[in-house]
Coordinates of C-alpha atoms in Angstrom, one line a residue:
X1 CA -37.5 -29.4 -63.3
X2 CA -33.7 -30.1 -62.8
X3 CA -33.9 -33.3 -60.1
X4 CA -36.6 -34.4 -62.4
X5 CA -34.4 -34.1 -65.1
X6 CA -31.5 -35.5 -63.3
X7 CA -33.7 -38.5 -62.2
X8 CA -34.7 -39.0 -65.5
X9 CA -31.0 -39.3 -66.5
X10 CA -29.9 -41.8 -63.9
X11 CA -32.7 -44.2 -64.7
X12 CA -31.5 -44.2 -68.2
X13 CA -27.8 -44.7 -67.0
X14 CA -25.4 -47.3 -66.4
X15 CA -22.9 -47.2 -64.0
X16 CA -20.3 -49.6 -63.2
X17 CA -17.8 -48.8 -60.6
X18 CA -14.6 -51.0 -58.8
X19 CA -15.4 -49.4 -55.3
X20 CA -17.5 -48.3 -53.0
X21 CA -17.1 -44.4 -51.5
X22 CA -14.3 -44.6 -48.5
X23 CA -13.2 -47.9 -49.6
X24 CA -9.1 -48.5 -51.3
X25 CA -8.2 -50.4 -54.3
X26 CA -7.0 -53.6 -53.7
X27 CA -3.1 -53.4 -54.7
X28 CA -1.5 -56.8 -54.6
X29 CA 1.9 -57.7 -57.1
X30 CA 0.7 -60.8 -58.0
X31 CA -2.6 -59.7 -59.6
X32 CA -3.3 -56.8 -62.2
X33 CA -2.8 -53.2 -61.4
X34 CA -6.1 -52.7 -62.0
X35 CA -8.0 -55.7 -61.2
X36 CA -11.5 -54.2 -62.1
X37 CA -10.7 -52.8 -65.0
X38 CA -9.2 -57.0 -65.7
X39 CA -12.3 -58.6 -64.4
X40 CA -14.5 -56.0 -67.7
X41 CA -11.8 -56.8 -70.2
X42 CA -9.6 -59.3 -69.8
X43 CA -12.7 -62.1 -68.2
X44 CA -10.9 -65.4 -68.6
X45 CA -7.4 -64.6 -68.1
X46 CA -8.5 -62.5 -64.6
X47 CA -10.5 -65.7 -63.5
X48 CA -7.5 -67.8 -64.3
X49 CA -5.0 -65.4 -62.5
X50 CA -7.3 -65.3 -59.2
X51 CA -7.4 -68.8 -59.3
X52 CA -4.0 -69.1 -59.1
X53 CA -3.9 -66.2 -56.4
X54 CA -6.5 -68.8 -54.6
X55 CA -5.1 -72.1 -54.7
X56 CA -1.5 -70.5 -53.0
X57 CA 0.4 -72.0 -55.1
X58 CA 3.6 -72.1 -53.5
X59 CA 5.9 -73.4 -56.2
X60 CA 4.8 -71.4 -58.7
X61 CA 6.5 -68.1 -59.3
X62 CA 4.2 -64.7 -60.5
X63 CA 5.9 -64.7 -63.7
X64 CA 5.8 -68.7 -64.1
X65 CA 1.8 -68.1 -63.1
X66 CA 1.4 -65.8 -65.8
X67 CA 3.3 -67.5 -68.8
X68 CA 1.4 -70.8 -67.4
X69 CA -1.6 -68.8 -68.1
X70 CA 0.0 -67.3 -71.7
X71 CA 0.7 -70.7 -72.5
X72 CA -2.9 -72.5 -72.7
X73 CA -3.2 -74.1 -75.5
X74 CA -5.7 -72.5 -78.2
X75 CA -7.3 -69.7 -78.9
X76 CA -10.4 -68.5 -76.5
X77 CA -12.3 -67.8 -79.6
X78 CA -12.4 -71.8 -80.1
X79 CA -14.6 -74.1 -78.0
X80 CA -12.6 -77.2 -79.2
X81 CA -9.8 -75.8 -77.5
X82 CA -8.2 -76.0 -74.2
X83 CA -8.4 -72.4 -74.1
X84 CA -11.8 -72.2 -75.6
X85 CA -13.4 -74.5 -73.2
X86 CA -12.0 -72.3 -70.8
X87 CA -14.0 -69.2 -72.0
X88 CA -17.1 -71.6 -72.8
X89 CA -17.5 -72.7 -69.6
X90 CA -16.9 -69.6 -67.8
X91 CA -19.5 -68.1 -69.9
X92 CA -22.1 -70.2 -69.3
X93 CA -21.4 -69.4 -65.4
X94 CA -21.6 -65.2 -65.9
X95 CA -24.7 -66.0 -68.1
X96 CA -26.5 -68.6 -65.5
X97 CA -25.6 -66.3 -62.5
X98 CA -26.7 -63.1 -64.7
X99 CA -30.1 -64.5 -65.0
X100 CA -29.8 -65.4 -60.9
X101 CA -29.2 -61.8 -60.5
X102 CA -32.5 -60.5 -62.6
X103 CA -35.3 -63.2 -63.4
X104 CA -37.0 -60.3 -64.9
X105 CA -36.5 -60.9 -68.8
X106 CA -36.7 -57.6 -69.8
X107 CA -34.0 -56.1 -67.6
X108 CA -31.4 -59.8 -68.2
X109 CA -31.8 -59.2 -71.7
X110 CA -31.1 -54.8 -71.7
X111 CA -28.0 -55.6 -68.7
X112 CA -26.8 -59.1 -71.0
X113 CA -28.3 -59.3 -74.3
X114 CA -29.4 -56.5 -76.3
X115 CA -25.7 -54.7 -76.8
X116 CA -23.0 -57.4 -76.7
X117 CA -20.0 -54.7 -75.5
X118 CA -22.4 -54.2 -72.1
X119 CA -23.1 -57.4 -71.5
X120 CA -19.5 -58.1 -71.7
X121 CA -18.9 -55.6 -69.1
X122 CA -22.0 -56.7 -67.0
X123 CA -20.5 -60.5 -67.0
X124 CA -17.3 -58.9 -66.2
X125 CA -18.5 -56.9 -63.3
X126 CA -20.1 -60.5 -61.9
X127 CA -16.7 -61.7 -61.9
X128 CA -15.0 -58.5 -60.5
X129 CA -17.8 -59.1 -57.7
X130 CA -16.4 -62.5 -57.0
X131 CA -12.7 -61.2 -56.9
X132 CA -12.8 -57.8 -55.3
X133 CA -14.4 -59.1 -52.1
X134 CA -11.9 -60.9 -52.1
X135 CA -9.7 -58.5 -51.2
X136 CA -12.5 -56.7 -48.9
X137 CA -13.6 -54.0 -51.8
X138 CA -17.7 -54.1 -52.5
X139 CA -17.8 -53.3 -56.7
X140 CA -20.8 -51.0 -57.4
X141 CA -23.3 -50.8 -60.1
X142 CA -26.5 -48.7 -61.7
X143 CA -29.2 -50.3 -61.9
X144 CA -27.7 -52.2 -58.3
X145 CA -27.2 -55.9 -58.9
X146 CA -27.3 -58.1 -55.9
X147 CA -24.0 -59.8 -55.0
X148 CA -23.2 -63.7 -56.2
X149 CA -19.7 -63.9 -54.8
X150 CA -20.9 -66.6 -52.5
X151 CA -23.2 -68.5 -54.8
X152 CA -22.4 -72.1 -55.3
X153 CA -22.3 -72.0 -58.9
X154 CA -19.0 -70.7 -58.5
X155 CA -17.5 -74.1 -57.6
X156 CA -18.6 -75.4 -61.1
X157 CA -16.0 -73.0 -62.4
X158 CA -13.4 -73.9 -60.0
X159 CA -13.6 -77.5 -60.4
X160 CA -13.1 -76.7 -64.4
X161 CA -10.1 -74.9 -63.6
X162 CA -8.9 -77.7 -61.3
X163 CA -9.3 -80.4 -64.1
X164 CA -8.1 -78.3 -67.2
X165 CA -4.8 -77.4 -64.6
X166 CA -4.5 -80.9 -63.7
X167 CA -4.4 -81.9 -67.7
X168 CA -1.8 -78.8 -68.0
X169 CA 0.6 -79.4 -65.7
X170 CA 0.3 -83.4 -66.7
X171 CA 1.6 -82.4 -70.1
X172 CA 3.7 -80.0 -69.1
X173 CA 5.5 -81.9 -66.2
X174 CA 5.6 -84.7 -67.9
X175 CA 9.4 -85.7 -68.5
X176 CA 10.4 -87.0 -72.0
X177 CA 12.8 -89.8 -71.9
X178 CA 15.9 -89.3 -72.6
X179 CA 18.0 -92.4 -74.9
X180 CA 18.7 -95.2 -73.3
X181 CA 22.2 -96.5 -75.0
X182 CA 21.7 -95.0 -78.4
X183 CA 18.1 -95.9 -78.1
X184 CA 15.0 -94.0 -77.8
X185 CA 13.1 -95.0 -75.1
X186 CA 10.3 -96.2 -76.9
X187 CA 12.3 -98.4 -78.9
X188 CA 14.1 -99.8 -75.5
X189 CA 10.5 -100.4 -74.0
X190 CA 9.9 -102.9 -77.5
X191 CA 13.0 -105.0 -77.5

C-alpha cells in the first residue's frame, strides 16, 4: 500500500530542482547567487545577464553590466518597448522550445498552460537548462524534460540580444556635441 501510495504521489508531483545529486552550484561574482532560482523568477533579466557573461565583454565592468541591464528602456510588461520586446521575444522562444520538449498537447498545456505561475517556472527552468550547463550543472525536473540547451532556436534569441545591444549602446555611446563658439552644433552644421 505505501510505495503504491507513494507512486501515486510522485506522478501527481512536480519537481523542479537546480542540480543533480553529487553535483556543486555554480558560484561565479559576475552572475546571481542563486542563478536557478534567477533563471524561475527573474527570466529576462537572467537571459540578459548570461548574455553578457557570454559575449566576454571585456570593457564592461559587473556593476556597469548590471545598471546597462537596469537601464533598458521600458517596462517588460510593454511589447512596444525596448524592454518589452525583450520579454516578447524571449517568450515566444521558452514557448516554441516548450512545445519541442512535449508535442503531447495534454502534458504542454498541464507543464505551460493551465496554471500561469507553473508555466512561468517550467519556461524558466528551460532557460536555467541553457545556463547551468553552462557552468557544467545538469538542472533536474519531475515529469523529466529532455534538454534544449543545444537547440538552434537559441540563436534566434541571441541574435535579438545582439541587435537590441547594438541599438543600446548606439544611443548610449553616442556623444552629444558640445557648442561650437557659442553655437549649438546643430545650428553650426546650418550656417
Amino acid at each position: 500500500w505505501y510505495q503504491r501510495r507513494v507512486r501515486g504521489f510522485e506522478e501527481e508531483c512536480l519537481h523542479l530542482a537546480a542540480c543533480g545529486k553529487n553535483q556543486m552550484l555554480p558560484q561565479n561574482p559576475e552572475m546571481p547567487a542563486d542563478l536557478y532560482t534567477s533563471c524561475l523568477t527573474t527570466t529576462v533579466k537572467t537571459a540578459l545577464h548570461y548574455w553578457f557573461h557570454q559575449q566576454k565583454i571585456t570593457n564592461i565592468h559587473i556593476i556597469d553590466c548590471i545598471e546597462y541591464l537596469d537601464n533598458i528602456p521600458g517596462k517588460y510588461s510593454a511589447r512596444s518597448t525596448m524592454a518589452g520586446e525583450l520579454d516578447w521575444v524571449l517568450t515566444a522562444v521558452l514557448d516554441t522550445l516548450a512545445w519541442q520538449i512535449e508535442p503531447d498537447y495534454a502534458r504542454f498545456k498541464e507543464l505551460f498552460r493551465n496554471c500561469k505561475p507553473v508555466g512561468l517556472l517550467f519556461r524558466g527552468h528551460i532557460l536555467a537548462d541553457r545556463v547551468m550547463r553552462a557552468y557544467n550543472v545538469t538542472p533536474v525536473t519531475h515529469p523529466h524534460l529532455p534538454s534544449l540547451a543545444g537547440h538552434p532556436l537559441w540563436r534566434s534569441w541571441d541574435l535579438a540580444l545582439d541587435s537590441i545591444m547594438t541599438e543600446l549602446s548606439l544611443r548610449k555611446v553616442r556623444p552629444t556635441r558640445p557648442a561650437l563658439h557659442g553655437r549649438s552644433a546643430r545650428s553650426s552644421s546650418t550656417s
